[in-house]
GROMACS .gro file of C-alpha atoms in nm:
model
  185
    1UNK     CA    1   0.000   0.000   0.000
    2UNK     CA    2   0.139   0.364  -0.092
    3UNK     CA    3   0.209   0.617   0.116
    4UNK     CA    4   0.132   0.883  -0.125
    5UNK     CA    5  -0.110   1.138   0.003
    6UNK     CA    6  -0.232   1.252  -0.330
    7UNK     CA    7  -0.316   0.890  -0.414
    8UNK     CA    8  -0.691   0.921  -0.421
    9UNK     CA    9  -0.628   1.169  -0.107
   10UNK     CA   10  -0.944   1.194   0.138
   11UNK     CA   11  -1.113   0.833  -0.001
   12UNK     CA   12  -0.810   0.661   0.017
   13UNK     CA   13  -0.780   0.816   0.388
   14UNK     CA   14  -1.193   0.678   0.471
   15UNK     CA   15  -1.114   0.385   0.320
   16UNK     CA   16  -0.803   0.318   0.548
   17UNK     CA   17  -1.004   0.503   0.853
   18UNK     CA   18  -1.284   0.227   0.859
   19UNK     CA   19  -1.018  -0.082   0.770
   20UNK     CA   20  -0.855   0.041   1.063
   21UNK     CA   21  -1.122   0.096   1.290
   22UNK     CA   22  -1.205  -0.309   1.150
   23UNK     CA   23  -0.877  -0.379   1.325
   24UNK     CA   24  -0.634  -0.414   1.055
   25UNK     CA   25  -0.285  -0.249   1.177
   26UNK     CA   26  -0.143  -0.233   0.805
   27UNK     CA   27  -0.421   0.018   0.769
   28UNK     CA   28  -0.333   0.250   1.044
   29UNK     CA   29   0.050   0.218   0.970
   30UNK     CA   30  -0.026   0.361   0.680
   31UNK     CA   31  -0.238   0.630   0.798
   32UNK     CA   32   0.039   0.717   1.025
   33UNK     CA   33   0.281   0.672   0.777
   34UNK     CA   34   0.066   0.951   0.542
   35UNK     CA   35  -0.025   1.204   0.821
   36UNK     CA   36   0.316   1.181   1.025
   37UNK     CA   37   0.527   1.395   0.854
   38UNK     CA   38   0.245   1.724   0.777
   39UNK     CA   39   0.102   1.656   1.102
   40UNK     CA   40   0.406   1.738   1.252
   41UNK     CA   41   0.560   2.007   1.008
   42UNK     CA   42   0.207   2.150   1.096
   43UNK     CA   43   0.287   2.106   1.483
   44UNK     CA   44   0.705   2.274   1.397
   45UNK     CA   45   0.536   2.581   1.248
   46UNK     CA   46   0.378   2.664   1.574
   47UNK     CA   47   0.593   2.526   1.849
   48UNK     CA   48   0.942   2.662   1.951
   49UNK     CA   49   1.139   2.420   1.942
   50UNK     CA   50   1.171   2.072   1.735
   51UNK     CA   51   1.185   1.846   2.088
   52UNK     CA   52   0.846   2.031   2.150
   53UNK     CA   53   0.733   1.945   1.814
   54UNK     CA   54   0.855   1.578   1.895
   55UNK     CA   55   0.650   1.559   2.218
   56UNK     CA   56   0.373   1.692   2.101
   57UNK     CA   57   0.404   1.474   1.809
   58UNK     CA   58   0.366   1.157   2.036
   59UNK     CA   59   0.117   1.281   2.219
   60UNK     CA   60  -0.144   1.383   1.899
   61UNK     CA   61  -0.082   0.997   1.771
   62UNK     CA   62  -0.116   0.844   2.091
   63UNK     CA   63  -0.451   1.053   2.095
   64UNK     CA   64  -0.550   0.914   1.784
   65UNK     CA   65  -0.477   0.556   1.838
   66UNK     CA   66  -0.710   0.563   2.136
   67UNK     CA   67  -1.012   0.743   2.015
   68UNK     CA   68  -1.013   0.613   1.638
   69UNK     CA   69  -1.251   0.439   1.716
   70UNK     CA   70  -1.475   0.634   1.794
   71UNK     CA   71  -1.490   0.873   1.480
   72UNK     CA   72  -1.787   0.824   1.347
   73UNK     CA   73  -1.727   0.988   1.045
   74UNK     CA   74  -1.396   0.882   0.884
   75UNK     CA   75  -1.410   1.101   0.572
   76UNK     CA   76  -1.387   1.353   0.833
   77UNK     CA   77  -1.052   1.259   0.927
   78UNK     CA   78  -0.827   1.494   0.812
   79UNK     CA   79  -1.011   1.771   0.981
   80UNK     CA   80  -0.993   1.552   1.338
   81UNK     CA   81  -0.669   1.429   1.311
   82UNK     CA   82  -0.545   1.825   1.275
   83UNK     CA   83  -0.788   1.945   1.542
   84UNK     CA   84  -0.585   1.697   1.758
   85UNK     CA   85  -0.262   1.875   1.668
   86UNK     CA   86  -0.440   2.217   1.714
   87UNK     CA   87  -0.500   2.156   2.100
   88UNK     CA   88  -0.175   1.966   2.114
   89UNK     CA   89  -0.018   2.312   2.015
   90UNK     CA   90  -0.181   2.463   2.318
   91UNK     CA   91  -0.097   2.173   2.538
   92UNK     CA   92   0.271   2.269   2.418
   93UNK     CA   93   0.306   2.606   2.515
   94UNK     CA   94   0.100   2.537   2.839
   95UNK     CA   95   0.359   2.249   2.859
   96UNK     CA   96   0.641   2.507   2.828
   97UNK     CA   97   0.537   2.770   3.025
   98UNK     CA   98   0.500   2.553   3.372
   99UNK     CA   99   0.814   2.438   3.248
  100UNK     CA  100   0.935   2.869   3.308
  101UNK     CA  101   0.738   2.877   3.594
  102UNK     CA  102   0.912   2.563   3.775
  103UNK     CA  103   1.234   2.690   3.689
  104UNK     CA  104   1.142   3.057   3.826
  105UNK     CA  105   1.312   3.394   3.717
  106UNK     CA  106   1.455   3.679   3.898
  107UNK     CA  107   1.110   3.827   3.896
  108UNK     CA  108   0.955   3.574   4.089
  109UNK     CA  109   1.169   3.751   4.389
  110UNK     CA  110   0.947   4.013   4.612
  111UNK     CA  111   1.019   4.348   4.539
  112UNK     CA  112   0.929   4.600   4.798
  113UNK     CA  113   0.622   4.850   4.647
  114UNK     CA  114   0.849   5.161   4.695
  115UNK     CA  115   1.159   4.948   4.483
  116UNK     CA  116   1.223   5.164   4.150
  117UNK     CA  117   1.187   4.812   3.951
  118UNK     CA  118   0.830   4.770   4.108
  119UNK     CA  119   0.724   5.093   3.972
  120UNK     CA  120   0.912   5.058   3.623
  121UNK     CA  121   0.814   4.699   3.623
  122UNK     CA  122   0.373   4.839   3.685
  123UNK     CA  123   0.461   5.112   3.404
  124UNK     CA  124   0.564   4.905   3.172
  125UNK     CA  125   0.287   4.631   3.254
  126UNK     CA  126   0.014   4.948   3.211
  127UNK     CA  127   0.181   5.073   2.919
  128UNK     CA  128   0.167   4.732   2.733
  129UNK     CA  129  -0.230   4.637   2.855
  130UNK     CA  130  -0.293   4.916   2.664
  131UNK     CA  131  -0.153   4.839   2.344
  132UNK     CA  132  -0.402   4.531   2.331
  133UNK     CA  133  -0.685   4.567   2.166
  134UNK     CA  134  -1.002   4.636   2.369
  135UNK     CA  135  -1.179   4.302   2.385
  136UNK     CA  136  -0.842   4.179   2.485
  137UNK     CA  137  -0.721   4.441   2.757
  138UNK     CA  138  -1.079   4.397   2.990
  139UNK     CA  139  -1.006   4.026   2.957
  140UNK     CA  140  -0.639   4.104   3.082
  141UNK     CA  141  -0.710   4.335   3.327
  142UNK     CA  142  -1.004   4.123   3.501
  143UNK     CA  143  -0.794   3.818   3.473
  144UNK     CA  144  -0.455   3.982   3.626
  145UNK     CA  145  -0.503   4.283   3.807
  146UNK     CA  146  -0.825   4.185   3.956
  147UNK     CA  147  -0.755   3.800   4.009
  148UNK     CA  148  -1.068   3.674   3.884
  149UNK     CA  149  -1.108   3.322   3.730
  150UNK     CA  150  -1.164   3.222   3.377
  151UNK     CA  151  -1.498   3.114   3.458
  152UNK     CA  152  -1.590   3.473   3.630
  153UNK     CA  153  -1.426   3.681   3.297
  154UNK     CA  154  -1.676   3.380   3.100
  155UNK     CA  155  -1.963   3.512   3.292
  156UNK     CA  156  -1.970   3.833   3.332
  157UNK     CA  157  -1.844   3.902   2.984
  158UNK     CA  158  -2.101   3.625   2.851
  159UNK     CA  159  -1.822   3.470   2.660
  160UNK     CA  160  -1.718   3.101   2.690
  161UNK     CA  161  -1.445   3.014   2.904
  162UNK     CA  162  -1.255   2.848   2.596
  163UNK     CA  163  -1.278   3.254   2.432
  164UNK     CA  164  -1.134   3.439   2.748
  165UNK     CA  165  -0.813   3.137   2.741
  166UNK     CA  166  -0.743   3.262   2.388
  167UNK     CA  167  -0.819   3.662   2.443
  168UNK     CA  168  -0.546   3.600   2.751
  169UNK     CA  169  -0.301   3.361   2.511
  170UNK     CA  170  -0.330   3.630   2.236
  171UNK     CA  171  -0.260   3.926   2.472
  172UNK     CA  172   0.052   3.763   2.632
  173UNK     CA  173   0.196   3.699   2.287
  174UNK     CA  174   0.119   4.069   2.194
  175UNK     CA  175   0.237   4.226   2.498
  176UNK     CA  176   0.528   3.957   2.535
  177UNK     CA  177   0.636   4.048   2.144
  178UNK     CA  178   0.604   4.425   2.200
  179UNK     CA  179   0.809   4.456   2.541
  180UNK     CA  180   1.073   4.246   2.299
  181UNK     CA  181   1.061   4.449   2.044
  182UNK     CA  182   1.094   4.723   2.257
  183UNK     CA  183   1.420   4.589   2.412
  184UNK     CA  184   1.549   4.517   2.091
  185UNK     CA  185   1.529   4.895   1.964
   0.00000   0.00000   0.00000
């Protein structure tokens, strides 16, 4: 059996779907076999590092193998398989962040209020909430400045919890890029 993706493409992918699902393991090799490499060049693109990548890798086929059986609709695939790798991206940098936060920085040490760093440190925090965009900055502010939970933000803003995650993942990249670039210049 070929391992060529644009063989047939999406029927040849059902068709290998349901004989796996039937059990057969040459099936699902091959499946593998056609998915590994995009799946994870997909994975690369978005994740920092290759050993990332590689982890997360594992983890999206391990996902697969166990719930295969399950999809109910195997021309549908494709799209599950790389909806797999999508929340194995954010399992990455969630991954990598306790990672930081095990390791600790310098700035996990007190400072006293009156410290000069505490005050340039609050600046700079205000002065980069405010570069967000609007939807964004109430989601930071409530979430950071007035320690409420995901699930409070989700309810008072009437958004779902999954939306204020990504408002506060988008804003940390934005505000994490800009006081880079900033350093940088």
């Amino acid at each position: 059996m070929t391992t060529d993706r644009t063989n047939d493409g999406p029927a040849q992918d059902q068709v290998l779907v349901l004989r796996a699902q039937l059990g057969e393991r040459a099936a699902l090799v091959c499946l593998i076999e056609r998915w590994q490499e995009p799946v994870w060049t997909y994975l690369r693109r978005r994740l920092p590092t290759d050993q990332i990548a590689d982890d997360v890798a594992q983890d999206v086929w391990v996902a697969v193998l166990r719930n295969l059986a399950d999809l109910q609709q195997p021309d549908r695939f494709v799209p599950w398989l790389f909806t797999i790798a999508r929340r194995g991206v954010a399992d990455g940098h969630r991954r990598r962040q306790r990672r930081r936060e095990d390791l600790g920085t310098v700035e996990d040490v007190p400072i006293e209020d009156d410290h000069p760093t505490a005050l340039a440190s609050r600046e700079t925090v205000d002065r980069l909430i405010r570069t967000l965009p609007r939807h964004e900055r109430r989601v930071v502010r409530l979430f950071y400045l007035e320690d409420r939970s995901v699930t409070a933000i989700a309810d008072e803003l009437e958004i779902p919890a999954g939306t204020v995650k990504s408002r506060l993942a988008r804003a940390r990249t934005r505000m994490f890029t800009t006081a880079t670039h900033e350093e940088l210049s």
